[in-house]
Coordinates of C-alpha atoms in Angstrom, one line a residue:
M1342 CA 88.4 98.0 86.4
E1343 CA 89.7 94.5 85.8
A1344 CA 88.8 94.8 82.1
T1345 CA 90.7 98.2 81.9
R1346 CA 93.8 96.7 83.5
R1347 CA 93.9 93.7 81.1
G1348 CA 93.5 96.2 78.2
L1349 CA 96.4 98.3 79.5
R1350 CA 98.6 95.1 79.9
H1351 CA 97.8 94.1 76.4
G1352 CA 98.7 97.5 75.0
L1353 CA 101.9 98.0 76.9
S1354 CA 103.2 94.6 76.7
G1355 CA 102.8 94.7 72.9
L1356 CA 105.5 97.3 73.0
G1357 CA 107.8 95.5 75.2
Y1358 CA 107.4 97.7 78.3
L1359 CA 106.6 95.1 80.7
R1360 CA 109.7 95.3 83.0
N1361 CA 112.0 95.1 79.9
N1362 CA 113.1 98.7 79.4
G1363 CA 112.3 98.9 75.8
V1364 CA 113.1 95.2 74.9
V1365 CA 110.6 93.5 72.8
K1366 CA 109.9 89.8 72.6
Y1367 CA 109.8 88.4 69.0
G1368 CA 108.9 84.8 69.5
E1369 CA 111.2 83.1 71.9
R1370 CA 114.1 85.6 71.4
Q1371 CA 114.5 89.2 72.9
T1372 CA 115.8 91.9 70.7
E1373 CA 116.2 95.6 71.1
A1374 CA 113.1 97.3 69.6
P1375 CA 113.8 99.8 66.8
Q1376 CA 113.4 103.4 68.0
G1377 CA 111.2 104.2 65.0
E1378 CA 108.9 101.5 66.0
L1379 CA 108.4 102.6 69.7
A1380 CA 108.0 106.1 68.6
T1381 CA 105.1 105.5 66.1
G1382 CA 101.5 106.2 66.9
E1383 CA 99.4 107.8 69.6
R1384 CA 99.4 104.7 71.7
S1385 CA 103.2 104.3 71.5
T1386 CA 103.8 107.9 72.5
R1387 CA 101.2 107.4 75.6
N1388 CA 103.2 104.3 76.5
R1389 CA 106.4 106.3 76.5
V1390 CA 104.8 109.0 78.8
A1391 CA 103.7 106.4 81.2
R1392 CA 107.1 104.5 81.0
S1393 CA 108.8 107.8 81.7
I1394 CA 106.8 108.3 84.9
L1395 CA 107.5 104.8 86.0
D1396 CA 111.2 105.3 85.5
H1397 CA 111.6 108.8 87.1
G1398 CA 108.7 109.0 89.5
P1399 CA 106.1 111.8 89.8
S1400 CA 106.8 114.2 87.0
T1401 CA 105.5 117.6 85.9
V1402 CA 104.4 118.3 82.2
A1403 CA 107.7 120.2 81.7
D1404 CA 109.9 117.2 83.0
L1405 CA 108.1 114.9 80.6
A1406 CA 108.4 117.2 77.7
A1407 CA 112.0 117.6 78.2
R1408 CA 112.7 113.9 78.7
L1409 CA 110.7 112.8 75.6
G1410 CA 111.4 115.5 73.2
L1411 CA 107.7 116.6 72.9
T1412 CA 106.0 119.8 73.2
Q1413 CA 104.1 120.5 76.6
A1414 CA 100.8 120.6 74.7
A1415 CA 101.4 117.2 73.3
V1416 CA 102.4 115.8 76.7
R1417 CA 99.2 117.3 78.3
R1418 CA 97.1 115.7 75.5
H1419 CA 98.5 112.3 76.3
L1420 CA 98.2 112.8 79.9
D1421 CA 94.5 113.7 79.6
T1422 CA 94.0 110.3 78.0
L1423 CA 96.1 108.5 80.6
V1424 CA 94.2 110.2 83.4
A1425 CA 90.8 109.2 81.8
D1426 CA 92.1 105.6 81.6
D1427 CA 93.1 105.7 85.2
V1428 CA 96.7 104.9 84.3
V1429 CA 98.0 108.2 85.9
A1430 CA 96.7 110.7 88.4
S1431 CA 97.7 114.3 89.1
R1432 CA 98.5 116.1 92.5
E1433 CA 100.3 119.3 93.5
Q1434 CA 104.0 119.0 93.6
R1435 CA 105.4 118.8 97.1
V1436 CA 107.7 121.9 97.8
Y1437 CA 110.6 121.6 100.3
G1438 CA 111.8 124.8 101.9
A1439 CA 110.5 128.2 101.2
R1440 CA 107.7 128.4 98.6
T1441 CA 107.9 130.7 95.6
R1442 CA 105.0 132.8 94.4
G1443 CA 102.1 131.1 92.6
R1444 CA 100.6 127.7 92.8
P1445 CA 102.8 124.6 92.9
A1446 CA 103.0 122.7 89.7
K1447 CA 101.1 119.6 89.1
V1448 CA 102.9 116.3 89.1
F1449 CA 101.6 113.1 87.5
E1450 CA 102.1 109.6 89.0
L1451 CA 101.0 106.1 88.1
T1452 CA 97.8 104.8 89.8
D1453 CA 97.7 101.2 90.9
C1454 CA 96.0 100.4 87.7
G1455 CA 98.9 101.9 85.8
R1456 CA 101.5 100.0 87.7
D1457 CA 99.5 96.8 87.0
A1458 CA 100.0 97.4 83.4
F1459 CA 103.8 97.2 83.8
D1460 CA 104.1 94.0 85.5
Q1461 CA 102.9 90.4 84.8
S1462 CA 102.2 89.6 88.4
Y1463 CA 100.9 86.7 90.3
D1464 CA 99.8 88.8 93.2
T1465 CA 97.0 86.6 94.4
L1466 CA 99.0 83.5 94.2
A1467 CA 101.9 85.1 96.1
A1468 CA 99.6 86.4 98.8
D1469 CA 97.9 83.2 99.3
A1470 CA 101.2 81.3 99.5
L1471 CA 102.5 83.7 102.2
R1472 CA 99.2 83.5 104.0
W1473 CA 99.5 79.6 104.0
I1474 CA 103.0 79.9 105.3
A1475 CA 101.8 82.0 108.2
Q1476 CA 98.7 79.8 109.1
S1477 CA 100.8 76.5 108.7
V1478 CA 102.8 77.4 111.8
G1479 CA 99.7 78.5 113.8
G1480 CA 99.3 82.2 112.7
G1481 CA 99.8 85.1 115.1
E1482 CA 103.3 86.0 116.0
Q1483 CA 104.6 82.7 114.8
G1484 CA 103.1 83.2 111.4
E1485 CA 104.5 86.6 111.1
A1486 CA 108.0 85.3 112.0
A1487 CA 107.6 82.5 109.3
V1488 CA 106.7 85.1 106.6
A1489 CA 109.7 87.2 107.9
A1490 CA 112.0 84.3 107.6
F1491 CA 110.8 83.6 104.1
A1492 CA 111.2 87.4 103.1
R1493 CA 114.8 87.4 104.5
A1494 CA 115.7 84.1 102.6
R1495 CA 114.2 85.4 99.4
M1496 CA 116.1 88.8 99.7
E1497 CA 119.3 87.3 100.6
A1498 CA 119.2 85.0 97.4
Q1499 CA 118.3 88.1 95.2
A1500 CA 121.0 90.1 96.8
Q1501 CA 123.8 88.0 95.7
G1502 CA 124.1 89.9 92.4
Y1503 CA 123.6 93.1 94.2
R1504 CA 126.5 92.4 96.4
E1505 CA 128.9 91.7 93.5
A1506 CA 128.0 95.1 92.0
V1507 CA 128.3 97.1 95.3
E1508 CA 131.6 95.5 96.3
A1509 CA 133.2 96.2 92.9
S1510 CA 132.4 99.9 93.3
P1511 CA 134.2 102.5 95.4
P1512 CA 132.5 103.5 98.6
E1513 CA 131.2 106.9 97.2
H1514 CA 129.5 105.2 94.3
R1515 CA 128.0 102.1 96.0
T1516 CA 124.4 103.6 96.3
E1517 CA 124.6 104.2 92.6
A1518 CA 125.9 100.8 91.9
L1519 CA 122.9 99.2 94.0
A1520 CA 120.4 101.4 92.1
R1521 CA 121.7 100.1 88.7
A1522 CA 121.5 96.5 89.9
L1523 CA 118.0 97.0 91.3
T1524 CA 117.0 98.6 87.9
T1525 CA 118.1 95.4 86.2
D1526 CA 115.7 93.6 88.3
G1527 CA 112.8 95.9 87.3
Y1528 CA 112.7 98.4 90.3
A1529 CA 113.6 101.4 88.1
A1530 CA 115.9 102.6 90.8
T1531 CA 117.9 105.9 90.9
A1532 CA 120.4 107.4 93.4
K1533 CA 120.6 111.0 94.3
S1534 CA 121.8 113.4 97.1
A1535 CA 119.3 113.8 99.9
P1536 CA 117.8 117.3 100.4
G1537 CA 117.7 118.8 103.7
P1538 CA 120.3 119.5 106.5
H1539 CA 121.4 115.9 107.0
S1540 CA 124.2 114.7 104.5
G1541 CA 123.4 111.6 102.7
E1542 CA 121.8 110.0 99.7
Q1543 CA 118.4 108.8 98.7
L1544 CA 118.0 105.5 96.9
C1545 CA 114.5 105.8 95.1
Q1546 CA 112.8 102.7 93.6
H1547 CA 110.1 104.1 91.2
H1548 CA 108.6 100.6 90.6
C1549 CA 108.0 97.7 92.8
P1550 CA 107.0 94.3 91.3
V1551 CA 105.6 93.0 94.5
A1552 CA 103.9 96.3 95.8
H1553 CA 100.5 94.8 96.1
V1554 CA 101.7 91.8 98.1
A1555 CA 103.8 93.9 100.2
E1556 CA 100.7 95.9 101.2
Q1557 CA 99.5 92.8 103.2
F1558 CA 103.0 91.6 104.1
P1559 CA 105.3 94.4 105.1
Q1560 CA 107.9 91.9 106.0
L1561 CA 109.0 92.1 102.3
C1562 CA 109.9 95.7 102.7
E1563 CA 111.5 95.2 106.0
A1564 CA 113.8 92.3 104.6
E1565 CA 114.7 94.4 101.7
T1566 CA 115.7 97.4 103.8
E1567 CA 117.9 95.1 106.0
V1568 CA 119.7 93.8 102.9
F1569 CA 120.3 97.4 101.8
S1570 CA 121.8 98.1 105.2
R1571 CA 124.1 95.1 105.1
L1572 CA 125.1 95.8 101.5
L1573 CA 126.0 99.4 102.1
G1574 CA 127.6 98.8 105.5
T1575 CA 125.5 101.4 107.3
H1576 CA 122.1 102.0 109.0
V1577 CA 119.4 103.1 106.4
Q1578 CA 116.1 104.5 106.9
R1579 CA 113.0 103.6 104.7
L1580 CA 111.1 107.0 104.3
A1581 CA 108.4 106.0 101.9
T1582 CA 107.1 102.9 100.2
I1583 CA 104.9 102.2 97.1
A1584 CA 103.2 99.5 99.2
H1585 CA 102.2 102.2 101.7
G1586 CA 100.6 104.4 99.1
D1587 CA 103.6 106.6 98.2
G1588 CA 104.7 107.3 94.7
V1589 CA 108.2 105.9 95.2
C1590 CA 110.1 103.7 97.7
T1591 CA 112.6 106.1 99.2
T1592 CA 115.5 104.9 101.3
F1593 CA 117.8 107.3 103.1
I1594 CA 121.5 106.4 103.3
P1595 CA 123.5 108.7 105.7
R1596 CA 126.9 109.9 104.6
S1597 CA 128.5 109.6 108.1
A1598 CA 131.9 108.4 109.2
S1599 CA 130.4 107.1 112.5
A1600 CA 127.8 105.1 110.7
A1601 CA 129.8 104.1 107.6
Q1602 CA 131.3 100.9 109.2
T1603 CA 128.3 99.7 111.2
D1604 CA 126.8 96.4 110.3
T1605 CA 123.5 96.9 112.0
P1606 CA 120.5 96.4 109.9
A1607 CA 117.6 98.8 109.8
S1608 CA 115.2 98.1 112.5
A1609 CA 111.6 96.6 111.7
S1610 CA 110.1 99.8 112.9
T1611 CA 111.8 101.9 110.2
A1612 CA 112.3 99.4 107.6
G1613 CA 109.1 98.6 105.9
R1614 CA 106.2 100.3 107.8
N1615 CA 106.8 103.8 106.5
P1616 CA 107.6 105.8 109.6
A1617 CA 106.5 109.5 109.7

């Protein structure tokens, strides 16, 4: 498995897909990769398919074909290879509301191995450092509190750029502004209207550079959700996290006059531990 991950990293990094959104490193300088270069060859097209799933979340064959300008037969062929290489996996599409006739369409999402190929992470080092922080103050509740303090300080520093983007946007576009800022940091984020009876928006992060560390230390997710709450000026609810095994990190932002001016951060119970 580790050999497969190293091979995937090498193949994808050669096309500049490692959290750079199509930017290729030539020596010490970054330049935009020519479109023809990225579109050439079987491996390049497979990487485009994988990157599209990363950027947009679980996708059907039809979704991928439309986004990439390929035939559905070509997409299926590349997906077969990606599934065999443990880069993506398929499942039935979740249906909200009344079901139509027939079987639900299959959607394809990145596996842990596939996500590894898109980030040059230092997961072991980061996890060891957080574990040392917890143990250095005696472990237990004190250790968890120390890790939480670190996570909050890290997110506050990271949020400075986000705050500028959010505050420069009108209230109705602030979730979109936050999504764009997160995408710049490699989270491949989008904002959309939330389905269902409750009025609001969903902030979706299709990639998380620290997902494997957050599996062990949910304080990272909790601190992130608290920062989202403060940036947007309302209580928010984390519905799903990649660290918990979901395909996308999803945060619900209510569109409510009563909540719009609150400055209460999301509670720890809903921020990072993926409530039902």
